[in-house]
């Protein structure tokens, strides 16, 4: 390990240590996640594309890294990792390599030994900001370095979506799964039902084919960037077939319906976000990972808020009053996080 | 929704602290009362544990210091007419009592509704068979098991399940007959023994070595559920969770494992219909991730107290609100004040709990730990790495080690790793240090390599520390692994102070972090704090107004228990009421003082010289109170004073004068106060010479030890020789102190508060046992019943002299011996003593409140308090845990052995005594006495008139040979039973084991334990079979009087308030 810095846009730097192989300066949007486990699922979640992920839990890597079939996608999507301690003495029957070995394999930089609580509080107070893990320029230089590019302006969804259509199963019902950076566990959850799943790229126009329902996945970045996906979705609305969106998918549904989205100051990233299922007046605990949310007062007539965040009152999902369209801002597929809302997949399937 | 519930609620407490059921229930009961009061629900509390916060005048609307049994509660229900009852806040005692009340139709008859989890659900969780069936219904696995009625069936069942198996006695006497069985031969033997006592036993799959995991669950009546915390045991299955080192959150579980168990927990809580709090225990296979549910506790438990403190989520408070019908999302998160109680805390630190054992206090007790509880308390530590938290916890144990590196050598560490003892952690460390591999240790212990490799990291760092120069980088690194200045000093051959100074010159200090339940995600006004070396920034700035730091008690152990928590909490309340900010430091999760609403700031931290200084340097307090936390706090007085910190109250140099035998003795001589003759000796010859000079018996002890550890009475030169051989190996650094042991002396105590050398308030209490039973074990009565007026006058005069001479400001306690009006002083503590809550509640004057005023230089309002002429009597009696300590001799002597206490108030002495006796769970239910009094005749004679009265009252008396003969001579009819060694029937063994007697009196020869005697067998049998046992002549006498003269069914239930007004 050697000295390294986390440089932030506001000129604050945190010092720490990085593995010897790191020699570069790696920028990204610095965000934090408060989950206590599930670092594998988080790091391979495509929604973290473009971001440097800070874990607030101080010990990360305890159970090592399992084989890729247990990941949420084929690789690590986060651009960098910030921790207090990266555990080298991992122990688990599913583990194959350590976190540090894995990051090296995947060429994802890490900085350890950081006061992640101090960093988290800073992000909470100033909002998420751009930053970089530095092992290239001197400590002194790093204090004035300022060449950040906002990853939210990139076509992040384009980077993480699949390239070609892919088909799973051969059930009677056909579900279009729009992949904007879909987590594998969503596929696993939907595979529990007798359906044909057609996973398509974010910009694929599926409205030309017959389908029984559309699923809109999670994904990274600013939803307003996904103009193509939104256009196609608007067309899909006219078929009045069931549509279910998760996370980015929920924001896209809102945008297609005519609502607006905004950037939350520091997002919701964690596994303990309480939400109220408004119709049932029932509380659920949810897993979340998003930086943008729906502006409630822009939600058009004909739509309503179906879930609400119990902490800050923000919109956690919308649904159409008459048509079978609904979406949630959180992750019912969990992985990582609580499984309280798994039933939503069942609900979706039963609507088909 | 909101509160739809009752108007007046009865809360059952848990009684005296004992192994398996300790201070955690003061925490849960107190939070329940606070929660109910907020909703304007009237509360009635029954709990004879007078040393608790929950029994304070400011807590419940009505308080009954009464035994927790069906008869008493029935009377209280009839009188108070509550419309609701809470069973989940007083441990197993309250739960069992609630079930009994329900079964006997008492709750129904009086229209008392059980709030929270319904009785039907509780019953399922309490019955292993019903429980397994219920879980099978929702496809949740429990350990495979087969119930059998014969040995043959047992053998067949074991074959099917495969060895090793776990045998559980269906009807078990304190776990008697449960345990791991390796093969058929042993099974045949054990099963036949167990089936002798029980109609049915359970052959269960043995899960030793699986990970042991717990979750704490809350569920409301609208079916909203969360799991507030999960915890992982360092010691895998096979070591009771109460005996295990525990971490929170779990460290070695993957996301899938964590959430599979979480989801199951929720399904189980839902299926059982839990409303409020419950705890679920799992075994998790480390190789396959398969799991089994071990049990569900449908009540607040030790684990829930730990989880509350570990997360900052006030489980008991929330559970009480849920019992009233509130929803989780209607209850505020009391840390953020903005979000609701429906969430799961995200921790950004790691918590380690270590149990505190006192097994070595019992010479004959077995040190090994296993599936039954033996520990008497626990500590918790918070840090941001596992080694940091672990080492903090180790220091908090107060077992004389400054870190994991600092334990005395263990003769055969391998053995203690394989068959765990109370010091397995240190055995592992030692074994690693001598080069053994993680693999080998994992093989022996099945402890997850994750934990072991962290210990290895510490071993490697210790090595580096030995070899490398102590530069700032190295100091920083070792501090991050939790090394204390003292431990570093020991390794580097420097003093603790030298290391501290070096550290401070390099600006290496811990940072203060908040516990906010949301890992920093939301701004929180939390005052719940800890320190860590893994950080660059404090979360808080120092208190605006200079605060007052109160040192808490540290872990509960024999000699220091909930009474000191009561003192600390009351001090904080008083300080705050006087408009000073109060800071509490404590490391014990089973306490009310670590509820963050009891002070302005709570530091959940180790009570060590180093850490208290760190905190004081940060907070710049007005002063530190060391006199309300028991001996740990008291011992810090001088070092803190020497280091320049302001200690409030009596000058620390005078505290030291009272603690030090020589200076104290000289002081008494100067004041012409008598004391037992004593001498400090370093050679055996000197000791014998002293014995010849003053005459035997002698009391022998190492100096500077609390609660009589290693103390002994010797009756002749031979015993002296043997004992000294033992004691010097016990503590080679300390000389031995020998005093003349005064036989047949009365013992009394003065508890008081003084202000600049003059007494503000004092209370004299009398011991019922003669001196020789440790004051912490003795039965104490207030006001005194049988003291000469002259004795009282003299002790008061002596107290005044001492108080003046030591210029005492604050609480104090002086212990006296009195024989024929001849008064001697045995010790003086310049701190609150364990009897402070007792004297405060019996007299109705809060001694700690008065002391706190003095400590911050406010003159007390008055100095005229009545503590002697009371129109009622209070009796405090000790609660022992001999049942849990297999093989220990249940005789109270000069070494303290009790784990808790109860106290009851009665209209007169015998009534109070009888109630207190019943409150120690020794209620006498019939009229059959077994009496066996050894020793020289003369001792027995005293009992003749009493036994005659007993016979006349219809009692059936059995007696061993000598006693029986004497009874016959005196015309008292009794049945002769043979001693155990005589192996003839009728025998004491069958008489006791088959519950043919309702009370056993066995008075041993001296107060000295001899374990292979017939007397020992009788005592042990009585304890193991839950038959009330008396071993002290003074108690036997007064108790027999109670039995013959009191109308036991006719004792009215009178509340504390009714007595006092
Ligand atoms: N089948 C088993 N195999 C091995 N150890 C067990 C088994 N069942 C329980 N234990 C151990 O015994 C301890 C006590 O058992 P438990 O059922 O939880 O009783 P208690 O009511 O005393 O908590 C557990 O903490 C666990 O370590
Ligand atoms: N000289 C003595 N003669 C008789 N009993 C004594 C004498 N000294 C102490 N004891 C008994 O031993 C008990 C413990 O002694 P004490 O000095 O109070 O120890 P500790 O410091 O543990 O409180 C006392 O409560 C008393 O019953
Ligand atoms: Mg265990
Ligand atoms: Mg248990």
mmCIF file with all atom_site columns, C-alpha atoms in Angstrom, chain B residues 146-161 163 187-188 191 195 199-203:
data_model
loop_
_atom_site.group_PDB
_atom_site.id
_atom_site.type_symbol
_atom_site.label_atom_id
_atom_site.label_alt_id
_atom_site.label_comp_id
_atom_site.label_asym_id
_atom_site.label_entity_id
_atom_site.label_seq_id
_atom_site.pdbx_PDB_ins_code
_atom_site.Cartn_x
_atom_site.Cartn_y
_atom_site.Cartn_z
_atom_site.occupancy
_atom_site.B_iso_or_equiv
_atom_site.pdbx_formal_charge
_atom_site.auth_seq_id
_atom_site.auth_comp_id
_atom_site.auth_asym_id
_atom_site.auth_atom_id
_atom_site.pdbx_PDB_model_num
ATOM 1  C CA . UNK B 1 146 ? -36.782 -37.027 18.136 1.00 0.00 ? 146 UNK B CA 1
ATOM 2  C CA . UNK B 1 147 ? -38.563 -37.198 21.463 1.00 0.00 ? 147 UNK B CA 1
ATOM 3  C CA . UNK B 1 148 ? -37.994 -40.491 23.265 1.00 0.00 ? 148 UNK B CA 1
ATOM 4  C CA . UNK B 1 149 ? -39.244 -42.161 26.417 1.00 0.00 ? 149 UNK B CA 1
ATOM 5  C CA . UNK B 1 150 ? -36.822 -45.075 26.824 1.00 0.00 ? 150 UNK B CA 1
ATOM 6  C CA . UNK B 1 151 ? -33.114 -45.663 26.525 1.00 0.00 ? 151 UNK B CA 1
ATOM 7  C CA . UNK B 1 152 ? -33.714 -48.022 23.655 1.00 0.00 ? 152 UNK B CA 1
ATOM 8  C CA . UNK B 1 153 ? -35.636 -45.399 21.747 1.00 0.00 ? 153 UNK B CA 1
ATOM 9  C CA . UNK B 1 154 ? -32.904 -42.893 22.540 1.00 0.00 ? 154 UNK B CA 1
ATOM 10 C CA . UNK B 1 155 ? -30.244 -45.154 21.057 1.00 0.00 ? 155 UNK B CA 1
ATOM 11 C CA . UNK B 1 156 ? -32.299 -45.705 17.934 1.00 0.00 ? 156 UNK B CA 1
ATOM 12 C CA . UNK B 1 157 ? -33.004 -41.990 17.587 1.00 0.00 ? 157 UNK B CA 1
ATOM 13 C CA . UNK B 1 158 ? -29.354 -41.120 17.989 1.00 0.00 ? 158 UNK B CA 1
ATOM 14 C CA . UNK B 1 159 ? -28.426 -43.590 15.276 1.00 0.00 ? 159 UNK B CA 1
ATOM 15 C CA . UNK B 1 160 ? -30.850 -41.916 12.962 1.00 0.00 ? 160 UNK B CA 1
ATOM 16 C CA . UNK B 1 161 ? -29.697 -38.383 13.745 1.00 0.00 ? 161 UNK B CA 1
ATOM 17 C CA . UNK B 1 163 ? -23.439 -38.706 16.594 1.00 0.00 ? 163 UNK B CA 1
ATOM 18 C CA . UNK B 1 187 ? -25.805 -41.908 25.635 1.00 0.00 ? 187 UNK B CA 1
ATOM 19 C CA . UNK B 1 188 ? -26.994 -45.034 27.401 1.00 0.00 ? 188 UNK B CA 1
ATOM 20 C CA . UNK B 1 191 ? -30.221 -41.056 28.874 1.00 0.00 ? 191 UNK B CA 1
ATOM 21 C CA . UNK B 1 195 ? -35.089 -40.468 32.075 1.00 0.00 ? 195 UNK B CA 1
ATOM 22 C CA . UNK B 1 199 ? -40.593 -38.853 31.401 1.00 0.00 ? 199 UNK B CA 1
ATOM 23 C CA . UNK B 1 200 ? -39.230 -37.748 28.072 1.00 0.00 ? 200 UNK B CA 1
ATOM 24 C CA . UNK B 1 201 ? -35.995 -36.519 26.534 1.00 0.00 ? 201 UNK B CA 1
ATOM 25 C CA . UNK B 1 202 ? -35.147 -35.002 23.199 1.00 0.00 ? 202 UNK B CA 1
ATOM 26 C CA . UNK B 1 203 ? -32.416 -36.361 20.946 1.00 0.00 ? 203 UNK B CA 1
#
